[in-house]
Coordinates of C-alpha atoms in Angstrom, one line a residue:
Chain A
M29 CA 0.0 -0.1 -0.2
R30 CA 3.0 2.5 0.6
L31 CA 4.0 2.2 -2.8
L32 CA 0.7 3.5 -4.1
P33 CA 0.0 6.9 -4.6
R34 CA -1.8 8.5 -1.4
D35 CA -4.9 9.5 -3.0
L36 CA -5.4 6.0 -4.6
V37 CA -4.9 4.4 -1.1
L38 CA -7.4 6.8 0.4
D39 CA -9.9 6.1 -2.2
L40 CA -9.4 2.1 -1.9
R41 CA -9.8 2.5 1.8
A42 CA -13.1 4.7 1.3
M43 CA -14.3 1.8 -1.2
N44 CA -13.5 -0.9 1.0
A45 CA -15.2 0.9 3.9
R46 CA -18.4 1.6 2.0
A47 CA -18.6 -1.8 0.9
Y48 CA -18.1 -3.1 4.4
V49 CA -21.0 -1.0 5.8
R50 CA -23.3 -2.2 3.0
I51 CA -22.4 -5.9 3.3
V52 CA -22.6 -5.9 7.2
G53 CA -25.6 -3.5 7.0
S54 CA -27.5 -5.9 4.7
F55 CA -27.1 -8.9 7.0
R56 CA -28.0 -7.0 10.2
Q57 CA -31.7 -6.9 9.5
L58 CA -33.1 -10.3 9.1
D59 CA -36.3 -9.4 7.8
W60 CA -34.5 -7.6 5.0
V61 CA -32.5 -10.5 4.2
I62 CA -35.5 -12.6 3.9
S63 CA -37.5 -10.1 1.8
D64 CA -34.6 -9.6 -0.6
A65 CA -33.8 -13.2 -1.0
V66 CA -37.3 -14.7 -1.2
L67 CA -39.8 -11.9 -2.6
P68 CA -38.2 -11.5 -6.1
N69 CA -38.4 -15.4 -6.6
L70 CA -42.4 -15.3 -5.8
G71 CA -42.9 -13.5 -9.1
M72 CA -40.5 -15.9 -11.0
C73 CA -42.6 -19.1 -9.5
A74 CA -45.6 -17.6 -10.9
F75 CA -43.9 -17.2 -14.5
V76 CA -42.6 -20.6 -14.4
L77 CA -46.2 -21.9 -13.5
L78 CA -47.5 -19.9 -16.4
Y79 CA -45.2 -21.8 -18.9
R80 CA -46.1 -25.1 -17.3
A81 CA -49.8 -24.4 -17.5
L82 CA -49.4 -23.3 -21.3
G83 CA -47.9 -26.8 -22.0
A84 CA -44.4 -25.2 -22.9
P85 CA -41.3 -27.3 -23.0
K86 CA -39.2 -27.4 -20.0
S87 CA -36.5 -25.4 -21.2
Y88 CA -38.8 -22.5 -21.2
E89 CA -39.1 -23.0 -17.5
A90 CA -35.2 -22.7 -17.2
L91 CA -35.2 -19.6 -19.3
A92 CA -37.5 -18.0 -16.8
V93 CA -35.6 -19.3 -13.8
I94 CA -32.5 -17.5 -15.3
G95 CA -34.3 -14.4 -15.8
G96 CA -36.1 -14.4 -12.2
I97 CA -32.7 -14.9 -10.7
L98 CA -31.5 -11.8 -12.4
T99 CA -34.0 -9.7 -11.2
T100 CA -32.6 -9.8 -7.6
Y101 CA -29.6 -8.1 -9.0
W102 CA -31.7 -5.3 -10.9
I103 CA -33.6 -4.8 -7.9
N104 CA -30.6 -4.1 -5.9
V105 CA -29.1 -1.8 -8.8
L106 CA -32.3 0.3 -8.7
W107 CA -33.2 0.5 -4.9
G108 CA -29.5 -0.1 -3.5
M109 CA -27.5 1.8 -5.9
G110 CA -29.9 4.3 -8.0
A111 CA -32.0 5.4 -4.7
Q112 CA -29.3 5.1 -2.4
L113 CA -28.0 8.8 -2.3
Y114 CA -31.7 9.7 -1.8
W115 CA -31.9 7.4 1.3
E116 CA -28.7 9.0 2.5
K117 CA -30.3 12.5 1.9
Q118 CA -33.2 11.6 4.0
A119 CA -31.2 10.3 6.7
G120 CA -29.1 13.3 6.9
Q121 CA -25.9 11.6 5.9
L122 CA -25.4 12.8 2.4
Q123 CA -23.7 16.1 3.1
L124 CA -21.1 13.6 5.2
L125 CA -20.2 11.8 2.1
F126 CA -19.8 14.9 0.1
A127 CA -17.7 16.4 3.0
A128 CA -15.2 13.3 3.0
P129 CA -11.9 13.8 1.3
C130 CA -12.2 10.8 -0.8
S131 CA -13.2 10.5 -4.5
R132 CA -17.1 10.3 -5.2
M133 CA -16.4 7.4 -7.4
A134 CA -14.8 5.4 -4.6
I135 CA -17.9 5.9 -2.7
L136 CA -20.2 4.8 -5.4
S137 CA -17.8 1.8 -6.4
G138 CA -17.9 0.7 -2.7
M139 CA -21.8 0.7 -2.9
A140 CA -21.6 -1.4 -6.1
L141 CA -19.0 -3.9 -4.8
G142 CA -21.1 -4.3 -1.3
G143 CA -24.3 -4.3 -3.0
F144 CA -23.1 -7.2 -5.6
A145 CA -21.7 -9.2 -2.5
S146 CA -24.7 -9.0 -0.5
T147 CA -27.0 -9.7 -3.5
L148 CA -24.9 -12.6 -4.7
L149 CA -25.8 -14.6 -1.6
R150 CA -29.3 -13.8 -1.9
S151 CA -29.6 -14.7 -5.3
L152 CA -28.6 -18.4 -4.4
V153 CA -32.1 -18.6 -3.0
G154 CA -33.3 -18.4 -6.5
V155 CA -30.8 -21.0 -7.8
A156 CA -32.0 -23.3 -5.0
I157 CA -35.5 -23.0 -6.1
G158 CA -34.9 -23.5 -9.7
I159 CA -32.8 -26.8 -9.0
W160 CA -34.7 -28.4 -6.2
V161 CA -38.7 -26.9 -6.8
F162 CA -38.9 -26.7 -10.5
H163 CA -35.9 -29.3 -11.4
V164 CA -34.3 -27.0 -13.9
R165 CA -31.5 -28.5 -15.9
V166 CA -28.6 -26.8 -17.8
E167 CA -26.4 -27.8 -20.6
T168 CA -22.7 -28.6 -20.1
F169 CA -20.9 -25.1 -20.2
S170 CA -17.6 -23.6 -19.8
P171 CA -17.1 -22.1 -16.4
W172 CA -14.6 -19.4 -17.7
L173 CA -17.2 -18.3 -20.2
F174 CA -19.9 -18.4 -17.7
T175 CA -17.7 -16.3 -15.4
A176 CA -16.7 -13.8 -18.3
V177 CA -20.5 -13.1 -19.0
F178 CA -21.5 -13.0 -15.2
V179 CA -18.9 -10.5 -14.3
L180 CA -19.3 -8.4 -17.3
T181 CA -23.0 -8.4 -16.8
M182 CA -22.8 -7.4 -13.3
S183 CA -20.1 -4.7 -13.9
S184 CA -22.3 -3.0 -16.7
L185 CA -25.3 -3.3 -14.4
Y186 CA -23.7 -1.9 -11.2
A187 CA -22.1 0.9 -13.7
L188 CA -25.6 1.8 -14.8
G189 CA -26.8 2.0 -11.0
M190 CA -23.8 4.3 -10.2
T191 CA -25.1 6.6 -13.2
F192 CA -28.5 6.3 -11.5
A193 CA -27.2 7.1 -8.0
S194 CA -25.8 10.4 -9.4
L195 CA -28.8 11.2 -11.4
F196 CA -31.1 10.7 -8.6
L197 CA -29.1 13.3 -6.5
L198 CA -31.2 16.1 -7.6
Y199 CA -34.5 14.2 -6.9
G200 CA -36.8 13.8 -3.8
R201 CA -39.7 11.6 -3.8
E202 CA -39.5 11.0 -7.6
A203 CA -36.6 8.9 -7.0
W204 CA -38.7 6.4 -5.4
H205 CA -41.4 6.2 -7.9
T206 CA -38.8 6.4 -11.0
C207 CA -37.3 3.1 -9.3
T208 CA -40.9 1.8 -9.3
A209 CA -41.8 2.6 -12.8
L210 CA -38.5 1.1 -14.0
T211 CA -39.1 -2.2 -12.4
E212 CA -41.8 -4.2 -14.6
P213 CA -41.3 -2.1 -17.8
V214 CA -37.4 -3.2 -17.6
Y215 CA -38.6 -6.8 -16.7
F216 CA -40.4 -6.8 -20.2
L217 CA -37.6 -4.8 -22.3
S218 CA -35.0 -7.1 -20.8
G219 CA -36.8 -10.3 -21.7
L220 CA -36.4 -11.6 -18.2
Y221 CA -39.2 -14.2 -18.6
F222 CA -38.9 -15.1 -22.3
P223 CA -36.4 -14.9 -25.2
I224 CA -35.6 -11.5 -26.0
R225 CA -35.8 -12.4 -29.8
T226 CA -39.5 -12.9 -29.3
L227 CA -40.0 -8.9 -29.4
G228 CA -38.2 -8.7 -32.8
A229 CA -36.9 -5.3 -33.6
L230 CA -37.9 -4.0 -30.2
G231 CA -35.9 -6.4 -28.6
A232 CA -32.7 -5.4 -30.6
V233 CA -33.5 -1.8 -29.6
A234 CA -33.7 -2.8 -25.9
A235 CA -30.5 -4.9 -26.2
G236 CA -28.7 -1.5 -27.2
L237 CA -30.3 0.4 -24.3
L238 CA -30.2 -2.0 -21.5
P239 CA -27.2 -4.2 -20.4
L240 CA -29.6 -6.3 -18.5
T241 CA -31.1 -7.2 -21.7
L242 CA -27.6 -8.6 -23.3
G243 CA -26.4 -10.1 -19.7
V244 CA -29.6 -12.4 -19.5
D245 CA -29.4 -13.4 -23.1
A246 CA -25.8 -14.3 -22.7
L247 CA -26.2 -16.2 -19.7
R248 CA -29.1 -18.3 -21.1
Q249 CA -26.9 -18.9 -24.2
V250 CA -24.1 -19.9 -22.0
L251 CA -26.2 -22.1 -19.5
L252 CA -28.8 -23.5 -22.1
G253 CA -27.4 -23.5 -25.5
P254 CA -29.8 -23.5 -28.4
A255 CA -32.7 -23.7 -26.2
A256 CA -31.9 -20.1 -25.2
H257 CA -33.3 -18.9 -28.6
G258 CA -30.4 -16.1 -28.3
L259 CA -30.5 -12.9 -30.0
L260 CA -26.7 -12.5 -30.9
P261 CA -23.7 -14.5 -30.6
V262 CA -22.2 -14.7 -27.2
R263 CA -18.7 -13.1 -28.1
T264 CA -21.0 -10.2 -29.7
E265 CA -22.8 -9.6 -26.4
L266 CA -19.7 -9.9 -24.4
L267 CA -18.1 -7.2 -26.3
A268 CA -21.4 -5.0 -26.1
L269 CA -21.3 -5.7 -22.4
L270 CA -17.8 -4.5 -21.8
A271 CA -18.7 -1.3 -24.0
F272 CA -21.7 -0.8 -21.8
T273 CA -19.4 -0.8 -18.7
V274 CA -16.8 1.7 -20.1
V275 CA -19.4 3.9 -21.3
L276 CA -21.5 4.0 -18.1
L277 CA -18.4 4.5 -15.6
F278 CA -17.7 7.4 -17.6
A279 CA -21.2 8.7 -17.7
A280 CA -21.5 8.1 -13.8
R281 CA -18.2 10.1 -13.1
A282 CA -19.4 13.0 -15.4
S283 CA -23.0 13.1 -14.2
M284 CA -21.8 12.8 -10.6
R285 CA -19.5 15.8 -11.1
W286 CA -22.2 18.0 -12.8
L287 CA -25.0 17.1 -10.5
E288 CA -23.1 17.4 -7.4
S289 CA -22.4 21.2 -8.3
L290 CA -25.9 21.8 -9.7
A291 CA -27.3 20.3 -6.6
K292 CA -25.0 22.6 -4.3
R293 CA -25.7 25.6 -6.5
E294 CA -29.5 24.8 -6.1
G295 CA -29.2 23.7 -2.3
R296 CA -30.6 20.4 -2.8
L297 CA -27.9 18.4 -1.1
T298 CA -29.4 18.7 2.2
L299 CA -33.0 19.2 1.2
R300 CA -35.3 16.6 2.5
W301 CA -38.7 15.9 1.4
Q302 CA -38.5 18.0 -1.7
Chain B
M266 CA -75.4 10.4 7.6
R267 CA -74.6 13.9 5.8
P268 CA -71.6 14.8 7.9
S269 CA -70.2 11.3 7.4
F270 CA -70.6 11.8 3.6
A271 CA -69.0 15.0 3.6
R272 CA -66.1 13.6 5.6
F273 CA -65.8 10.8 3.3
R274 CA -65.8 13.3 0.5
V275 CA -63.1 15.4 1.8
A276 CA -61.1 12.2 2.1
A277 CA -61.5 11.2 -1.3
W278 CA -60.5 14.8 -2.4
L279 CA -57.4 14.6 -0.1
G280 CA -56.6 11.4 -1.8
W281 CA -56.9 12.8 -5.3
Q282 CA -54.7 15.7 -4.4
V283 CA -52.1 13.5 -2.9
D284 CA -52.0 10.8 -5.5
S285 CA -52.1 13.2 -8.7
N286 CA -50.2 16.4 -7.4
W287 CA -47.1 15.5 -5.8
A288 CA -45.1 15.0 -9.1
D289 CA -44.6 15.7 -12.9
P290 CA -48.1 14.2 -14.5
I291 CA -45.8 12.7 -17.1
L292 CA -44.2 10.4 -14.5
F293 CA -47.4 9.9 -12.7
V294 CA -49.0 8.5 -16.0
I295 CA -45.8 6.2 -16.5
Y296 CA -46.2 4.9 -13.0
A297 CA -49.9 4.3 -13.0
V298 CA -50.1 3.0 -16.5
A299 CA -46.8 1.6 -17.3
R300 CA -46.4 -1.2 -14.5
P301 CA -49.6 -3.0 -15.3
L302 CA -49.3 -2.9 -19.2
A303 CA -45.8 -4.0 -18.8
V304 CA -46.9 -6.9 -16.9
A305 CA -49.4 -7.8 -19.4
L306 CA -46.9 -7.4 -22.2
I307 CA -44.7 -10.0 -20.5
L308 CA -47.4 -12.5 -20.6
V309 CA -48.5 -11.9 -24.0
A310 CA -44.5 -12.2 -25.0
M311 CA -44.1 -15.5 -23.1
Y312 CA -47.3 -16.7 -24.7
W313 CA -45.7 -15.7 -28.2
A314 CA -42.7 -17.4 -27.3
V315 CA -44.3 -20.7 -26.9
S316 CA -47.2 -20.3 -29.4
G317 CA -45.6 -22.9 -31.5
H318 CA -45.5 -25.5 -28.8
A319 CA -48.6 -24.8 -26.4
V320 CA -52.0 -24.7 -27.8
H321 CA -54.0 -23.5 -24.5
S322 CA -55.2 -20.0 -26.4
T323 CA -58.7 -19.7 -24.2
A324 CA -56.7 -20.7 -21.1
F325 CA -54.3 -17.9 -21.9
T326 CA -57.1 -15.5 -22.3
G327 CA -58.3 -16.4 -19.0
F328 CA -54.9 -15.7 -17.4
Y329 CA -54.6 -12.5 -19.0
L330 CA -58.1 -11.3 -17.8
A331 CA -57.4 -12.3 -14.2
N332 CA -54.0 -10.5 -14.5
A333 CA -55.8 -7.4 -15.8
F334 CA -58.3 -7.6 -12.6
H335 CA -55.5 -8.2 -10.3
S336 CA -54.4 -4.3 -10.8
Y337 CA -57.3 -4.0 -8.2
V338 CA -55.3 -5.8 -5.5
N339 CA -52.0 -4.2 -6.5
S340 CA -53.5 -0.7 -6.4
V341 CA -56.1 -0.7 -3.6
V342 CA -54.9 -3.7 -0.9
V343 CA -51.5 -2.6 -1.3
D344 CA -51.5 1.1 -1.9
L345 CA -53.9 1.7 1.1
G346 CA -51.2 0.0 3.3
W347 CA -48.7 2.6 1.7
V348 CA -51.0 5.5 2.5
V349 CA -50.9 4.6 6.4
F350 CA -47.0 4.1 6.0
S351 CA -46.3 7.3 4.1
E352 CA -48.9 9.5 6.4
R353 CA -47.2 8.5 9.3
E354 CA -43.5 8.2 8.1
E355 CA -43.1 11.0 5.3
Y356 CA -46.0 13.5 6.0
E357 CA -46.1 12.7 9.7
M358 CA -50.0 13.4 9.8
L359 CA -51.5 10.3 10.9
K360 CA -51.7 11.3 14.4
Y361 CA -53.8 14.5 13.3
I362 CA -55.9 12.4 11.1
A363 CA -56.7 10.0 14.0
A364 CA -57.6 13.0 16.4
S365 CA -59.5 14.8 13.8
P366 CA -63.3 14.1 13.7
M367 CA -63.0 12.3 10.2
G368 CA -61.3 9.6 12.0
L369 CA -58.9 6.8 10.3
N370 CA -61.9 4.6 9.0
T371 CA -63.4 7.4 6.9
F372 CA -60.0 8.7 6.0
L373 CA -59.0 5.2 4.8
L374 CA -62.3 4.5 2.9
G375 CA -61.9 8.0 1.0
R376 CA -58.6 7.4 0.1
A377 CA -59.6 3.8 -1.1
V378 CA -61.8 5.4 -3.7
I379 CA -59.0 7.0 -5.6
K380 CA -57.1 4.0 -5.5
F381 CA -60.1 2.1 -7.0
G382 CA -60.6 5.0 -9.6
R383 CA -56.7 4.4 -10.7
A384 CA -56.8 0.6 -10.7
T385 CA -59.9 0.8 -12.9
I386 CA -57.9 2.8 -15.5
S387 CA -55.2 0.1 -15.1
V388 CA -57.7 -2.5 -15.8
L389 CA -59.5 -0.9 -18.8
L390 CA -56.3 0.0 -20.6
V391 CA -54.9 -3.8 -20.0
L392 CA -58.3 -5.2 -21.3
A393 CA -58.4 -2.6 -24.2
L394 CA -54.9 -3.5 -25.3
G395 CA -55.8 -7.3 -25.1
W396 CA -58.9 -6.7 -27.2
F397 CA -57.9 -4.3 -29.8
A398 CA -54.0 -5.0 -30.1
L399 CA -53.7 -8.6 -29.2
G400 CA -56.8 -10.1 -30.7
L401 CA -57.6 -11.6 -27.3
R402 CA -61.6 -12.3 -27.3
W403 CA -63.8 -13.0 -24.2
G404 CA -67.2 -13.6 -26.0
N405 CA -68.9 -15.2 -23.3
A406 CA -69.2 -11.8 -21.4
A407 CA -72.9 -11.1 -22.1
A408 CA -74.0 -14.8 -21.2
H409 CA -74.4 -14.3 -17.8
P410 CA -74.9 -10.4 -16.9
A411 CA -76.3 -10.8 -13.6
A412 CA -73.5 -13.4 -12.2
L413 CA -70.8 -11.3 -13.9
A414 CA -72.2 -8.1 -12.0
A415 CA -72.4 -10.1 -8.8
T416 CA -69.0 -11.5 -9.3
L417 CA -67.2 -7.9 -9.8
A418 CA -69.2 -6.8 -6.8
L419 CA -67.9 -9.3 -4.5
G420 CA -64.4 -9.2 -5.9
L421 CA -64.2 -5.5 -5.4
A422 CA -65.8 -6.0 -1.8
A423 CA -63.1 -8.4 -0.8
T424 CA -60.5 -6.2 -2.3
L425 CA -61.8 -3.3 0.0
A426 CA -61.7 -5.7 3.0
G427 CA -58.2 -6.7 2.2
A428 CA -57.1 -3.1 1.8
M429 CA -58.4 -2.1 5.2
L430 CA -56.7 -5.2 6.7
M431 CA -53.3 -4.3 5.1
A432 CA -54.0 -0.6 6.5
G433 CA -54.4 -2.0 9.8
A434 CA -51.4 -4.0 9.7
C435 CA -49.3 -0.9 8.6
L436 CA -50.7 0.8 11.7
V437 CA -49.0 -1.5 13.9
L438 CA -45.8 -2.4 11.9
T439 CA -43.1 0.0 11.6
R440 CA -40.4 -0.1 9.0
A441 CA -41.3 -3.9 8.4
A442 CA -44.6 -2.6 6.6
M443 CA -42.4 -2.0 3.4
I444 CA -41.4 -5.6 3.4
V445 CA -44.7 -6.8 4.5
L446 CA -46.5 -4.7 1.4
D447 CA -44.1 -6.2 -1.2
G448 CA -44.4 -9.7 0.2
V449 CA -48.2 -9.2 0.0
T450 CA -48.2 -8.0 -3.6
L451 CA -46.0 -10.9 -4.8
S452 CA -47.5 -13.6 -2.5
L453 CA -51.1 -12.8 -3.6
Y454 CA -50.0 -13.0 -7.3
L455 CA -48.7 -16.5 -6.7
L456 CA -51.3 -17.7 -4.2
C457 CA -54.4 -16.7 -6.1
G458 CA -53.4 -18.4 -9.3
V459 CA -53.6 -15.1 -11.1
I460 CA -51.6 -16.5 -14.2
F461 CA -52.0 -20.2 -13.7
P462 CA -54.3 -22.9 -12.3
V463 CA -54.1 -23.3 -8.5
D464 CA -54.1 -26.9 -8.9
L465 CA -50.2 -26.5 -9.8
L466 CA -49.4 -25.3 -6.3
P467 CA -48.3 -27.8 -3.5
V468 CA -50.9 -29.0 -1.5
P469 CA -50.4 -26.8 1.6
L470 CA -50.4 -23.5 -0.6
R471 CA -53.6 -24.7 -2.4
V472 CA -55.5 -25.0 0.9
V473 CA -54.3 -21.4 1.7
S474 CA -55.3 -20.4 -1.8
F475 CA -59.0 -21.8 -1.5
T476 CA -59.4 -19.7 1.7
L477 CA -58.7 -16.5 -0.4
P478 CA -61.6 -14.6 -2.2
W479 CA -59.4 -13.5 -5.0
T480 CA -58.8 -17.2 -6.3
W481 CA -62.4 -17.8 -6.6
W482 CA -62.7 -14.1 -8.0
Y483 CA -60.3 -14.8 -10.6
E484 CA -61.6 -18.3 -11.4
A485 CA -65.2 -16.9 -11.6
L486 CA -64.2 -14.3 -13.9
R487 CA -62.4 -16.8 -16.1
R488 CA -65.2 -19.0 -16.3
L489 CA -68.0 -16.2 -17.0
L490 CA -65.9 -14.2 -19.4
T491 CA -64.4 -17.1 -21.5
G492 CA -66.8 -19.9 -20.7
V493 CA -63.5 -22.0 -19.4
S494 CA -61.9 -22.7 -16.1
A495 CA -58.3 -22.8 -15.4
S496 CA -58.2 -24.9 -12.5
A497 CA -59.4 -28.6 -13.1
S498 CA -60.7 -28.8 -9.2
M499 CA -63.0 -25.6 -9.5
G500 CA -63.8 -26.8 -13.1
K501 CA -66.1 -29.3 -11.5
L502 CA -68.2 -26.8 -9.9
S503 CA -71.1 -25.2 -11.6
D504 CA -71.2 -21.3 -12.3
A505 CA -73.7 -20.9 -9.3
Q506 CA -71.5 -22.8 -7.0
L507 CA -68.2 -21.1 -8.2
V508 CA -70.3 -17.5 -7.4
G509 CA -71.5 -19.1 -4.0
G510 CA -68.0 -19.8 -3.3
L511 CA -66.8 -16.4 -4.0
A512 CA -69.6 -15.1 -1.8
V513 CA -68.9 -17.2 1.3
T514 CA -64.9 -16.5 1.2
T515 CA -65.7 -12.7 0.7
V516 CA -68.2 -12.4 3.4
V517 CA -65.9 -14.5 5.8
F518 CA -62.8 -12.7 5.0
S519 CA -64.5 -9.4 5.1
G520 CA -65.8 -10.2 8.5
V521 CA -62.4 -11.3 9.7
A522 CA -60.7 -8.2 8.2
A523 CA -63.1 -5.9 9.9
L524 CA -62.5 -7.5 13.3
L525 CA -58.9 -7.6 12.8
F526 CA -58.6 -3.9 11.6
R527 CA -60.4 -2.9 14.5
W528 CA -58.1 -4.8 17.0
L529 CA -55.0 -3.7 15.0
Q530 CA -56.2 0.1 15.5
D531 CA -56.5 -0.4 19.2
R532 CA -53.0 -2.1 19.2
A533 CA -51.4 0.8 17.2
R534 CA -52.8 3.1 19.6
A535 CA -51.9 1.2 22.7
L536 CA -48.4 0.9 21.4
G537 CA -48.0 4.4 20.4
R538 CA -47.4 3.7 16.7
L539 CA -49.7 6.3 15.5
D540 CA -47.1 9.2 15.8
Q541 CA -43.8 7.0 15.8
T542 CA -41.6 7.6 12.7
T543 CA -39.1 4.7 12.2
L544 CA -37.7 5.2 8.8
F545 CA -35.6 8.0 8.7

């Protein structure tokens, strides 16, 4: 650590501290753990049972289970990342984050890392339901390719969450309702419960706008093979997810700088219940 | 009677002001319209995805209809709980309402009216999307008008009872109310067999499902509108028996909900929860 520049050490420590608070805090309240782990999977169960009722092949149930597991992450990105600075503002903590000497991106990165780590464990409940309740089977797959797709999907999703977080800096109650409005419509546009190819041109447009669309499609292709009815080749989707990650990280940094100064000028950083 | 109606009207007007004026109208429209339409579109996309394999198109229409009417449960049952939560935690007005001549009961009923109105818009939009854009047909609608009217009335009565019960629960619960409300939204979607026959649920969950009036409501709506039942076990019942089952579960559920609401209200006062903010 001594060989690293002092600013970088400070940012790494801030990132570690923010992630630590996130992980420890998320396990401190048992009712939140249960709700985060179980509730998103109830919707998934309903959609799997719809496929069963319609007489669809078993692979479609697997497809819905994979999408359902990813909803856990999307909910965390929206509420745990996007709306987080709104929560901090309501709790009167936001000014402390902005008074700290570290970079804002270090705080956002810590939030993302901590949020991802705590959500990873909760998403295992969805995996367990898929395996033991719905008896979902996957094809033989390359663990390296799976890891690459999963890591790039998560990094692009959490980079989007960091961008949301800075955008919501200005908002009051609208942040809450924007998150709510971005739940089911994004489930639809991401094809979480059906192959995105079903939407035709709209699916292709959604894939160009939402990393979740590409991520879920790529993960399904890795795990289910041709039964995933993929939109694009996995390698193309990997490159697109990488591009999403880079662009969204820059967007988060730029929007945080701009919106922080705007929020300070308009006196909104400490304004509650606007 | 006249003062009571005046208070009820004021509560409904307040509900409209709170629900419609807090934000950009465009955002409000997105929020009120986008969610139910998105869920309906997910169902349609799932059906299209398997249309080469699956052949149960009438069954799908039944699921689509039930999903449309489930907007009442999402918008009234769950949102009335949010009313209690936000009035106590955000606006900190609940204690003043409880102390006012209006009282909590009238206030909540007035607020529920606006929720019903908003849910009706969602239901009509989803039904219009299904009929005009997706070509779904429920040609049996005119066959049993009296039974259909009774079914709608009973389902809405059960929804109001459920809303008052959730509001009562939120009076007692603190920040855990948020989790309970989310849990109720998703649990009812699963337990009431909105988009699948309840026969597919494991037996213990099926037993719970049959005690809920909405399970009977959705099945009766499917039967009366499309002429086909989704559930094999409920399909053995005649139309009259199905509507009778809905009536019995609605009456029992409403009675239990009324008793529980009164008890929960007393409990919230005893625990000092009416003016206790816990979120921030």
